Amino acid sequence: MTASRLVADDLCVMEQRNGEWVLTAAVVCAPSRWVLAEKLGQSVSAIHEPVPGYATDLDQLVAKFFDRLSVEKPVWRLNWTLVDSPELFLWPRASIPPRPRSWFFRVERQTLRRLARSDAIVFTIRTYVTSLDDLLVAHREYGANLLLALETAPEATLDYKGWRGVADELRERLNEVS
Ligand code: HEM
């Protein structure tokens, strides 16, 4: 709790239990449509159960990566998505909303580090949100890449991310700002 008040990042502590990495403690102020209470006590594999392709493409890599993570070499990664709200705290969506006119580019800067004394792993998440319109004005070149990602995403990913219809909106915006 004290640590979480010292940094703006969300903090998750992972510990090894029966050969699996399990979420044992966390302070998460900016969940991206997930509920912390449902993930506490779960293994990394179980936490990612709703993520399309995770079990087949990422699960084993992440498990190995966690086992090999060293105290000396913390790592970072980025995760991005487009969401229909600028709020940092996002509840899971109960039903498919009407198509919003505003989209927001949401980026999580995540870090992973092993703690020397406890051997636990701390996973940090710092969330940044900017409106898609502002992003396209500042970085016009991102538009085509985003559109490609949306157009080539598998069907399951479109549903998981809530991206149905976003490609059409983005195409319209790109025409407007060009
Ligand atoms: C290198 C390590 C990790 C990788 C590669 C990874 C990868 C991913 C990916 C691809 C997603 C889907 C996000 C999206 O499409 O927007 C996701 C979601 C998520 N990740 Fe991770 N993740 C990692 C570590 C962790 C850890 C340590 C936690 C511990 C709390 C965690 C918690 C979550 C949660 C709660 C979700 C949302 C799941 C849901 O929708 O219910 N991830 N992760």
XYZ file of N, CA, C and O and ligand atoms in Angstrom:
755
model
N 0.838 -1.207 0.000
C 0.000 0.000 0.000
C 0.875 1.260 0.000
O 0.639 2.180 -0.773
N 1.914 1.269 0.852
C 2.803 2.436 0.904
C 3.465 2.643 -0.451
O 3.502 3.759 -0.977
N 3.974 1.550 -1.034
C 4.654 1.657 -2.334
C 3.710 2.251 -3.374
O 4.103 3.093 -4.184
N 2.465 1.848 -3.348
C 1.518 2.311 -4.372
C 1.226 3.801 -4.232
O 0.774 4.442 -5.177
N 1.448 4.343 -3.040
C 1.213 5.784 -2.869
C 2.417 6.602 -3.313
O 2.333 7.819 -3.429
N 3.539 5.950 -3.550
C 4.759 6.658 -3.927
C 4.918 6.787 -5.441
O 5.698 7.604 -5.916
N 4.218 5.944 -6.190
C 4.336 5.993 -7.659
C 2.941 6.036 -8.290
O 1.969 5.581 -7.687
N 2.884 6.598 -9.505
C 1.587 6.682 -10.184
C 1.213 5.344 -10.834
O 0.064 5.133 -11.200
N 2.165 4.460 -10.958
C 1.910 3.177 -11.618
C 1.061 2.262 -10.723
O 1.176 2.314 -9.505
N 0.265 1.401 -11.352
C -0.399 0.323 -10.621
C 0.631 -0.767 -10.336
O 1.546 -0.984 -11.145
N 0.475 -1.454 -9.203
C 1.476 -2.448 -8.795
C 0.820 -3.808 -8.555
O -0.190 -3.899 -7.856
N 1.429 -4.849 -9.129
C 0.938 -6.214 -8.915
C 2.112 -7.085 -8.473
O 3.174 -7.052 -9.098
N 1.914 -7.848 -7.423
C 2.973 -8.734 -6.924
C 2.643 -10.173 -7.306
O 1.539 -10.659 -7.027
N 3.613 -10.813 -7.966
C 3.437 -12.204 -8.385
C 4.392 -13.080 -7.571
O 5.569 -12.750 -7.434
N 3.890 -14.188 -7.034
C 4.752 -15.100 -6.276
C 4.549 -16.525 -6.781
O 3.468 -16.866 -7.281
N 5.604 -17.327 -6.608
C 5.517 -18.704 -7.085
C 4.762 -19.580 -6.084
O 5.067 -19.560 -4.890
N 3.760 -20.305 -6.587
C 2.986 -21.238 -5.765
C 2.842 -22.531 -6.571
O 2.261 -22.495 -7.657
N 3.360 -23.626 -6.030
C 3.272 -24.924 -6.727
C 3.707 -24.822 -8.193
O 3.028 -25.314 -9.095
N 4.832 -24.133 -8.417
C 5.392 -24.069 -9.769
C 4.724 -23.073 -10.693
O 5.067 -22.989 -11.870
N 3.721 -22.320 -10.192
C 3.060 -21.330 -11.056
C 3.225 -19.943 -10.464
O 3.307 -19.794 -9.244
N 3.219 -18.935 -11.334
C 3.267 -17.550 -10.845
C 1.852 -17.076 -10.590
O 0.997 -17.113 -11.468
N 1.618 -16.623 -9.338
C 0.259 -16.301 -8.899
C 0.211 -14.840 -8.429
O 1.155 -14.346 -7.803
N -0.883 -14.155 -8.719
C -1.054 -12.761 -8.276
C -1.458 -12.772 -6.800
O -2.565 -13.180 -6.448
N -0.540 -12.324 -5.932
C -0.812 -12.426 -4.486
C -1.163 -11.080 -3.839
O -1.735 -11.064 -2.744
N -0.804 -9.976 -4.482
C -1.150 -8.661 -3.912
C -1.148 -7.640 -5.032
O -0.394 -7.791 -6.005
N -1.976 -6.604 -4.910
C -2.013 -5.598 -5.972
C -2.760 -4.344 -5.537
O -3.647 -4.407 -4.683
N -2.355 -3.225 -6.140
C -3.148 -1.995 -6.084
C -3.314 -1.563 -7.532
O -2.330 -1.243 -8.202
N -4.529 -1.618 -8.016
C -4.784 -1.297 -9.429
C -5.880 -0.228 -9.504
O -7.036 -0.492 -9.189
N -5.484 0.966 -9.890
C -6.446 2.079 -10.004
C -6.967 2.230 -11.434
O -7.975 2.886 -11.644
N -6.246 1.667 -12.405
C -6.631 1.868 -13.805
C -6.768 0.533 -14.542
O -6.039 0.266 -15.491
N -7.718 -0.315 -14.109
C -7.904 -1.580 -14.836
C -8.541 -1.309 -16.199
O -9.401 -0.438 -16.317
N -8.092 -2.058 -17.205
C -8.614 -1.872 -18.549
C -9.690 -2.933 -18.794
O -9.458 -3.964 -19.406
N -10.856 -2.666 -18.249
C -12.022 -3.550 -18.361
C -11.813 -4.934 -17.744
O -12.163 -5.954 -18.347
N -11.156 -4.975 -16.553
C -11.097 -6.225 -15.792
C -11.241 -5.895 -14.319
O -11.106 -4.743 -13.913
N -11.524 -6.924 -13.510
C -11.836 -6.710 -12.097
C -10.769 -7.381 -11.240
O -10.582 -8.606 -11.308
N -10.077 -6.588 -10.448
C -8.950 -7.112 -9.663
C -9.378 -8.275 -8.763
O -8.679 -9.284 -8.673
N -10.525 -8.132 -8.110
C -10.964 -9.182 -7.167
C -11.072 -10.544 -7.859
O -10.874 -11.580 -7.222
N -11.375 -10.534 -9.160
C -11.509 -11.810 -9.896
C -10.154 -12.402 -10.258
O -10.048 -13.578 -10.592
N -9.088 -11.570 -10.209
C -7.770 -12.044 -10.640
C -6.866 -12.387 -9.465
O -5.914 -13.175 -9.626
N -7.135 -11.820 -8.296
C -6.272 -12.093 -7.132
C -6.263 -13.581 -6.819
O -7.312 -14.226 -6.823
N -5.077 -14.099 -6.544
C -4.960 -15.525 -6.222
C -4.907 -16.419 -7.459
O -4.761 -17.631 -7.347
N -5.032 -15.817 -8.654
C -5.022 -16.607 -9.899
C -3.611 -16.685 -10.484
O -2.791 -15.785 -10.286
N -3.361 -17.739 -11.243
C -2.075 -17.868 -11.931
C -2.052 -16.935 -13.145
O -3.110 -16.483 -13.611
N -0.850 -16.698 -13.680
C -0.740 -15.836 -14.874
C -1.578 -16.414 -16.013
O -2.254 -15.675 -16.737
N -1.557 -17.735 -16.158
C -2.354 -18.355 -17.242
C -3.838 -18.081 -17.034
O -4.544 -17.688 -17.969
N -4.318 -18.277 -15.803
C -5.752 -18.091 -15.530
C -6.156 -16.627 -15.698
O -7.232 -16.329 -16.228
N -5.278 -15.720 -15.286
C -5.571 -14.282 -15.424
C -5.841 -13.927 -16.878
O -6.711 -13.131 -17.196
N -5.074 -14.564 -17.771
C -5.184 -14.223 -19.195
C -6.189 -15.081 -19.956
O -6.239 -15.014 -21.191
N -6.983 -15.844 -19.237
C -7.920 -16.759 -19.902
C -8.804 -16.057 -20.945
O -9.017 -16.588 -22.038
N -9.293 -14.810 -20.675
C -10.153 -14.171 -21.697
C -9.397 -13.645 -22.921
O -10.036 -13.230 -23.892
N -8.063 -13.613 -22.879
C -7.306 -12.967 -23.956
C -7.162 -13.921 -25.149
O -6.523 -14.976 -25.020
N -7.732 -13.583 -26.318
C -7.649 -14.484 -27.468
C -6.195 -14.759 -27.860
O -5.394 -13.827 -27.942
N -5.880 -16.024 -28.070
C -4.543 -16.395 -28.539
C -3.499 -16.491 -27.445
O -2.394 -16.986 -27.674
N -3.816 -16.053 -26.240
C -2.802 -16.046 -25.186
C -2.358 -17.477 -24.848
O -1.160 -17.760 -24.778
N -3.328 -18.362 -24.638
C -2.999 -19.724 -24.202
C -2.106 -20.421 -25.226
O -1.154 -21.120 -24.863
N -2.385 -20.206 -26.513
C -1.620 -20.897 -27.544
C -0.303 -20.199 -27.883
O 0.719 -20.847 -28.102
N -0.318 -18.852 -27.893
C 0.861 -18.131 -28.408
C 1.778 -17.575 -27.326
O 2.970 -17.385 -27.567
N 1.239 -17.243 -26.156
C 2.046 -16.488 -25.192
C 2.301 -17.204 -23.870
O 3.319 -16.965 -23.210
N 1.383 -18.067 -23.463
C 1.419 -18.626 -22.108
C 2.776 -19.229 -21.745
O 3.370 -18.891 -20.722
N 3.271 -20.104 -22.603
C 4.524 -20.797 -22.278
C 5.706 -19.836 -22.281
O 6.603 -19.934 -21.446
N 5.681 -18.895 -23.236
C 6.770 -17.909 -23.317
C 6.806 -17.056 -22.051
O 7.868 -16.794 -21.484
N 5.625 -16.620 -21.604
C 5.559 -15.763 -20.420
C 6.041 -16.540 -19.184
O 6.814 -16.022 -18.371
N 5.615 -17.808 -19.064
C 6.033 -18.624 -17.905
C 7.551 -18.741 -17.860
O 8.179 -18.532 -16.810
N 8.154 -19.035 -19.010
C 9.626 -19.166 -19.077
C 10.286 -17.836 -18.757
O 11.284 -17.766 -18.043
N 9.692 -16.781 -19.318
C 10.235 -15.441 -19.121
C 10.234 -15.072 -17.632
O 11.211 -14.532 -17.108
N 9.165 -15.398 -16.948
C 9.071 -15.112 -15.502
C 10.145 -15.886 -14.735
O 10.798 -15.343 -13.853
N 10.306 -17.161 -15.081
C 11.288 -17.993 -14.366
C 12.693 -17.422 -14.520
O 13.506 -17.514 -13.614
N 12.963 -16.840 -15.708
C 14.330 -16.386 -15.995
C 14.585 -14.931 -15.602
O 15.724 -14.470 -15.680
N 13.536 -14.215 -15.244
C 13.701 -12.784 -14.935
C 14.699 -12.616 -13.785
O 14.588 -13.293 -12.764
N 15.659 -11.706 -13.982
C 16.685 -11.553 -12.939
C 16.521 -10.224 -12.203
O 15.912 -9.287 -12.715
N 17.086 -10.177 -11.009
C 17.017 -8.958 -10.189
C 17.712 -7.803 -10.908
O 17.256 -6.663 -10.877
N 18.803 -8.122 -11.600
C 19.635 -7.077 -12.220
C 18.997 -6.468 -13.469
O 19.340 -5.361 -13.850
N 18.102 -7.221 -14.127
C 17.594 -6.731 -15.418
C 16.073 -6.622 -15.455
O 15.396 -7.511 -15.983
N 15.535 -5.521 -14.922
C 14.091 -5.306 -15.079
C 13.772 -5.080 -16.556
O 14.660 -4.669 -17.310
N 12.542 -5.375 -16.960
C 12.182 -5.191 -18.372
C 10.912 -4.348 -18.469
O 10.178 -4.206 -17.488
N 10.682 -3.788 -19.665
C 9.425 -3.072 -19.865
C 8.816 -3.487 -21.186
O 9.506 -3.974 -22.080
N 7.522 -3.319 -21.294
C 6.818 -3.572 -22.540
C 5.648 -2.598 -22.635
O 5.276 -1.987 -21.622
N 5.121 -2.446 -23.841
C 3.961 -1.562 -24.037
C 2.782 -2.383 -24.535
O 2.956 -3.336 -25.296
N 1.606 -2.030 -24.064
C 0.381 -2.634 -24.566
C -0.549 -1.487 -24.969
O -0.679 -0.527 -24.222
N -1.128 -1.543 -26.157
C -2.014 -0.442 -26.564
C -3.371 -0.976 -26.992
O -3.517 -2.133 -27.366
N -4.354 -0.096 -26.910
C -5.666 -0.434 -27.439
C -6.414 0.862 -27.760
O -5.935 1.958 -27.454
N -7.545 0.727 -28.416
C -8.437 1.875 -28.619
C -9.681 1.617 -27.787
O -10.250 0.523 -27.840
N -10.080 2.603 -26.996
C -11.241 2.434 -26.126
C -12.218 3.587 -26.349
O -11.856 4.618 -26.918
N -13.456 3.396 -25.865
C -14.487 4.414 -26.120
C -14.656 5.376 -24.943
O -15.678 6.049 -24.839
N -13.669 5.402 -24.036
C -13.772 6.295 -22.882
C -12.379 6.781 -22.479
O -11.421 6.015 -22.537
N -12.277 8.046 -22.051
C -10.974 8.548 -21.595
C -10.694 8.205 -20.131
O -9.634 8.536 -19.615
N -11.675 7.562 -19.448
C -11.496 7.245 -18.020
C -10.331 6.291 -17.825
O -10.149 5.348 -18.608
N -9.557 6.489 -16.751
C -8.477 5.544 -16.466
C -9.043 4.241 -15.910
O -8.573 3.151 -16.208
N -10.060 4.346 -15.072
C -10.683 3.149 -14.472
C -11.801 2.686 -15.394
O -12.812 3.367 -15.546
N -11.623 1.527 -16.019
C -12.653 1.016 -16.934
C -13.222 -0.307 -16.432
O -12.488 -1.294 -16.290
N -14.509 -0.331 -16.154
C -15.196 -1.574 -15.799
C -15.330 -2.455 -17.036
O -15.385 -1.919 -18.148
N -15.463 -3.769 -16.834
C -15.791 -4.604 -18.004
C -17.119 -4.125 -18.587
O -17.986 -3.660 -17.846
N -17.238 -4.248 -19.889
C -18.459 -3.781 -20.529
C -19.570 -4.811 -20.349
O -19.364 -5.995 -20.589
N -20.747 -4.362 -19.907
C -21.853 -5.291 -19.666
C -22.468 -5.739 -20.986
O -22.842 -6.885 -21.160
N -22.583 -4.811 -21.929
C -23.178 -5.177 -23.212
C -22.552 -4.297 -24.280
O -21.851 -3.335 -23.967
N -22.830 -4.620 -25.521
C -22.221 -3.842 -26.596
C -22.848 -2.441 -26.622
O -24.070 -2.300 -26.692
N -22.029 -1.405 -26.485
C -22.585 -0.047 -26.425
C -22.952 0.448 -27.811
O -22.518 -0.125 -28.807
N -23.758 1.519 -27.893
C -23.986 2.132 -29.208
C -22.641 2.637 -29.724
O -21.757 2.957 -28.936
N -22.501 2.697 -31.039
C -21.192 3.119 -31.574
C -20.839 4.529 -31.124
O -21.542 5.475 -31.469
N -19.789 4.687 -30.350
C -19.438 6.038 -29.904
C -18.782 6.826 -31.028
O -18.244 6.250 -31.969
N -18.832 8.148 -30.917
C -18.184 8.990 -31.918
C -16.745 9.317 -31.525
O -15.992 9.839 -32.306
N -16.391 9.035 -30.258
C -15.056 9.387 -29.788
C -14.286 8.134 -29.391
O -14.821 7.292 -28.678
N -13.054 8.079 -29.845
C -12.195 6.959 -29.461
C -10.934 7.492 -28.817
O -10.518 8.624 -29.079
N -10.352 6.672 -27.973
C -9.177 7.095 -27.217
C -8.084 6.041 -27.337
O -8.362 4.835 -27.296
N -6.875 6.541 -27.515
C -5.713 5.676 -27.657
C -5.156 5.466 -26.247
O -4.763 6.429 -25.583
N -5.169 4.229 -25.782
C -4.802 3.921 -24.396
C -3.560 3.038 -24.405
O -3.561 1.956 -24.989
N -2.506 3.534 -23.770
C -1.241 2.797 -23.762
C -0.863 2.462 -22.327
O -0.932 3.318 -21.444
N -0.479 1.209 -22.107
C 0.032 0.816 -20.791
C 1.534 0.587 -20.922
O 1.969 -0.227 -21.740
N 2.305 1.332 -20.129
C 3.739 1.027 -20.044
C 3.897 0.090 -18.855
O 3.605 0.452 -17.714
N 4.332 -1.119 -19.137
C 4.415 -2.140 -18.090
C 5.872 -2.487 -17.804
O 6.693 -2.521 -18.728
N 6.198 -2.715 -16.537
C 7.538 -3.194 -16.210
C 7.427 -4.452 -15.355
O 6.415 -4.671 -14.677
N 8.466 -5.253 -15.420
C 8.547 -6.477 -14.608
C 9.921 -6.535 -13.968
O 10.926 -6.324 -14.646
N 9.963 -6.749 -12.674
C 11.260 -6.882 -11.999
C 11.160 -7.899 -10.878
O 10.112 -8.038 -10.242
N 12.255 -8.619 -10.687
C 12.282 -9.591 -9.590
C 12.859 -8.914 -8.348
O 13.803 -8.121 -8.443
N 12.284 -9.186 -7.201
C 12.764 -8.596 -5.956
C 13.814 -9.503 -5.323
O 13.617 -10.723 -5.249
N 14.928 -8.880 -4.885
C 16.077 -9.667 -4.425
C 15.766 -10.487 -3.180
O 16.110 -11.658 -3.097
N 15.087 -9.893 -2.220
C 14.931 -10.598 -0.948
C 13.813 -11.647 -0.961
O 13.958 -12.736 -0.454
N 12.683 -11.302 -1.553
C 11.528 -12.221 -1.492
C 11.452 -13.158 -2.693
O 10.717 -14.152 -2.656
N 12.167 -12.817 -3.793
C 12.090 -13.585 -5.039
C 10.744 -13.405 -5.762
O 10.468 -14.071 -6.752
N 9.920 -12.515 -5.245
C 8.656 -12.224 -5.929
C 8.947 -11.379 -7.176
O 10.051 -10.854 -7.341
N 7.937 -11.254 -8.052
C 8.062 -10.392 -9.227
C 7.040 -9.262 -9.097
O 5.864 -9.508 -8.773
N 7.499 -8.032 -9.325
C 6.564 -6.899 -9.322
C 6.285 -6.499 -10.765
O 7.199 -6.282 -11.551
N 5.006 -6.435 -11.069
C 4.525 -6.044 -12.394
C 3.898 -4.659 -12.225
O 3.014 -4.488 -11.393
N 4.400 -3.665 -12.964
C 3.846 -2.318 -12.836
C 3.139 -1.916 -14.123
O 3.533 -2.340 -15.216
N 2.094 -1.114 -13.972
C 1.313 -0.678 -15.139
C 1.084 0.825 -15.014
O 0.473 1.287 -14.043
N 1.568 1.583 -15.984
C 1.310 3.026 -16.006
C 0.480 3.308 -17.259
O 0.902 2.979 -18.371
N -0.686 3.882 -17.058
C -1.629 4.029 -18.168
C -1.694 5.468 -18.672
O -1.808 6.402 -17.881
N -1.593 5.611 -19.975
C -1.672 6.930 -20.626
C -2.835 6.900 -21.621
O -2.988 5.915 -22.362
N -3.626 7.968 -21.622
C -4.763 8.023 -22.555
C -4.742 9.353 -23.302
O -4.543 10.401 -22.695
N -4.943 9.275 -24.613
C -5.066 10.515 -25.395
C -6.193 10.307 -26.411
O -6.471 9.170 -26.796
N -6.845 11.392 -26.799
C -7.955 11.184 -27.737
C -7.381 10.829 -29.114
O -6.296 11.294 -29.486
N -8.126 10.011 -29.825
C -7.659 9.580 -31.146
C -7.496 10.797 -32.061
O -6.526 10.881 -32.827
N -8.409 11.741 -31.945
C -8.311 12.947 -32.778
C -7.011 13.693 -32.507
O -6.306 14.093 -33.434
N -6.689 13.892 -31.216
C -5.442 14.597 -30.871
C -4.233 13.837 -31.394
O -3.269 14.421 -31.889
N -4.302 12.511 -31.260
C -3.178 11.684 -31.706
C -2.957 11.848 -33.210
O -1.822 12.004 -33.679
N -4.068 11.848 -33.963
C -3.941 11.938 -35.423
C -3.454 13.319 -35.862
O -2.746 13.443 -36.857
N -3.833 14.343 -35.096
C -3.353 15.687 -35.430
C -1.839 15.768 -35.166
O -1.074 16.279 -35.975
N -1.418 15.217 -34.010
C 0.002 15.303 -33.634
C 0.860 14.333 -34.440
O 2.020 14.621 -34.747
N 0.299 13.156 -34.750
C 1.076 12.111 -35.439
C 0.212 11.499 -36.535
O -0.268 10.379 -36.401
N 0.023 12.220 -37.603
C -0.823 11.779 -38.724
C -0.409 10.374 -39.187
O -1.228 9.550 -39.562
N 0.925 10.126 -39.120
C 1.456 8.866 -39.654
C 0.987 7.638 -38.864
O 1.023 6.511 -39.368
N 0.529 7.814 -37.622
C 0.056 6.658 -36.839
C -1.240 6.083 -37.420
O -1.563 4.928 -37.209
N -1.999 6.957 -38.114
C -3.329 6.574 -38.572
C -3.319 5.304 -39.419
O -4.084 4.377 -39.163
N -2.417 5.281 -40.407
C -2.394 4.133 -41.322
C -2.018 2.854 -40.576
O -2.576 1.779 -40.839
N -1.087 2.966 -39.631
C -0.681 1.777 -38.876
C -1.813 1.256 -37.996
O -2.033 0.052 -37.887
N -2.521 2.193 -37.363
C -3.651 1.781 -36.523
C -4.715 1.093 -37.370
O -5.254 0.051 -36.993
N -4.989 1.697 -38.545
C -6.016 1.137 -39.421
C -5.628 -0.276 -39.861
O -6.455 -1.196 -39.850
N -4.359 -0.462 -40.182
C -3.888 -1.790 -40.596
C -4.084 -2.793 -39.455
O -4.553 -3.918 -39.669
N -3.734 -2.379 -38.238
C -3.887 -3.280 -37.088
C -5.355 -3.661 -36.892
O -5.686 -4.822 -36.629
N -6.242 -2.677 -37.060
C -7.674 -2.956 -36.875
C -8.200 -3.871 -37.975
O -8.987 -4.786 -37.732
N -7.748 -3.609 -39.212
C -8.278 -4.382 -40.347
C -7.754 -5.813 -40.373
O -8.384 -6.686 -40.969
N -6.605 -6.054 -39.754
C -6.025 -7.405 -39.809
C -6.218 -8.169 -38.495
O -5.769 -9.295 -38.379
N -6.881 -7.555 -37.515
C -7.077 -8.247 -36.230
C -8.039 -9.419 -36.407
O -9.038 -9.300 -37.130
N -7.745 -10.565 -35.762
C -8.676 -11.697 -35.838
C -10.034 -11.329 -35.227
O -10.109 -10.433 -34.382
N -11.068 -12.044 -35.664
C -12.437 -11.767 -35.187
C -12.519 -11.781 -33.662
O -13.140 -10.917 -33.046
N -11.859 -12.783 -33.040
C -11.931 -12.904 -31.574
C -11.313 -11.681 -30.899
O -11.774 -11.236 -29.839
N -10.275 -11.135 -31.525
C -9.630 -9.946 -30.955
C -10.537 -8.728 -31.086
O -10.609 -7.897 -30.177
N -11.263 -8.624 -32.219
C -12.195 -7.503 -32.394
C -13.229 -7.514 -31.274
O -13.554 -6.476 -30.690
N -13.719 -8.699 -30.928
C -14.717 -8.801 -29.858
C -14.093 -8.503 -28.504
O -14.635 -7.744 -27.710
N -12.931 -9.117 -28.234
C -12.279 -8.937 -26.932
C -11.967 -7.467 -26.674
O -12.180 -6.931 -25.591
N -11.467 -6.795 -27.707
C -11.042 -5.413 -27.539
C -12.190 -4.408 -27.693
O -11.993 -3.228 -27.453
N -13.362 -4.873 -28.142
C -14.464 -3.945 -28.379
C -14.211 -3.071 -29.593
O -14.599 -1.903 -29.630
N -13.552 -3.650 -30.586
C -13.125 -2.876 -31.759
C -14.086 -2.944 -32.947
O -13.756 -2.468 -34.022
N -15.266 -3.551 -32.754
C -16.189 -3.636 -33.895
C -16.575 -2.220 -34.335
O -16.985 -1.413 -33.503
N -16.420 -1.935 -35.589
C -16.824 -0.609 -36.108
C -15.755 0.460 -35.995
O -15.897 1.538 -36.566
N -14.687 0.197 -35.244
C -13.686 1.253 -35.032
C -12.933 1.561 -36.319
O -12.612 2.717 -36.605
N -12.660 0.528 -37.130
C -11.913 0.750 -38.372
C -12.665 1.730 -39.268
O -12.067 2.631 -39.866
N -14.012 1.579 -39.336
C -14.805 2.485 -40.181
C -14.695 3.923 -39.686
O -14.533 4.855 -40.466
N -14.817 4.072 -38.354
C -14.695 5.418 -37.763
C -13.334 6.026 -38.097
O -13.218 7.182 -38.462
N -12.287 5.211 -37.932
C -10.927 5.705 -38.141
C -10.716 6.112 -39.600
O -10.129 7.153 -39.900
N -11.249 5.286 -40.508
C -11.121 5.609 -41.943
C -11.766 6.965 -42.234
O -11.195 7.803 -42.924
N -12.956 7.184 -41.644
C -13.634 8.483 -41.831
C -12.773 9.627 -41.305
O -12.612 10.651 -41.956
N -12.221 9.436 -40.096
C -11.387 10.481 -39.485
C -10.173 10.792 -40.357
O -9.805 11.939 -40.537
N -9.559 9.729 -40.881
C -8.353 9.930 -41.682
C -8.688 10.731 -42.934
O -7.910 11.588 -43.358
N -9.876 10.474 -43.516
C -10.276 11.242 -44.687
C -10.523 12.704 -44.319
O -10.185 13.612 -45.061
N -11.120 12.901 -43.105
C -11.416 14.269 -42.660
C -10.151 15.091 -42.429
O -10.089 16.259 -42.766
N -9.127 14.451 -41.812
C -7.937 15.220 -41.452
C -6.902 15.282 -42.597
O -5.895 15.963 -42.456
N -7.169 14.578 -43.722
C -6.149 14.599 -44.783
C -6.374 15.805 -45.701
O -7.404 16.397 -45.749
C 5.352 -10.512 -20.214
C 4.251 -10.651 -19.512
C 2.863 -10.420 -20.033
C 2.374 -10.443 -21.303
C 3.122 -10.736 -22.604
C 0.959 -10.128 -21.224
C 0.106 -10.036 -22.300
C -1.203 -9.633 -22.244
C -2.041 -9.370 -23.379
C -1.622 -9.524 -24.835
C -3.235 -8.972 -22.921
C -4.416 -8.521 -23.771
C -4.447 -7.016 -23.680
C -5.085 -6.343 -24.843
O -5.253 -6.982 -25.871
O -5.385 -5.133 -24.758
C -3.190 -8.994 -21.482
C -4.241 -8.677 -20.658
C -4.159 -8.746 -19.298
N -3.034 -8.976 -18.543
Fe -1.206 -9.465 -19.209
N 0.626 -9.938 -19.923
C 1.753 -10.109 -19.166
C 1.850 -10.024 -17.804
C 0.793 -9.828 -16.955
C 0.880 -9.901 -15.517
C 2.124 -10.192 -14.684
C -0.351 -9.654 -15.037
C -0.673 -9.631 -13.588
C -1.632 -8.952 -13.041
C -1.222 -9.414 -16.185
C -2.562 -9.111 -16.133
C -3.393 -8.942 -17.222
C -4.808 -8.687 -17.113
C -5.608 -8.578 -15.823
C -5.300 -8.574 -18.405
C -6.761 -8.352 -18.810
C -7.397 -9.740 -18.890
C -8.908 -9.681 -19.073
O -9.355 -9.097 -20.070
O -9.608 -10.242 -18.212
N -0.481 -9.535 -17.332
N -1.932 -9.384 -21.107
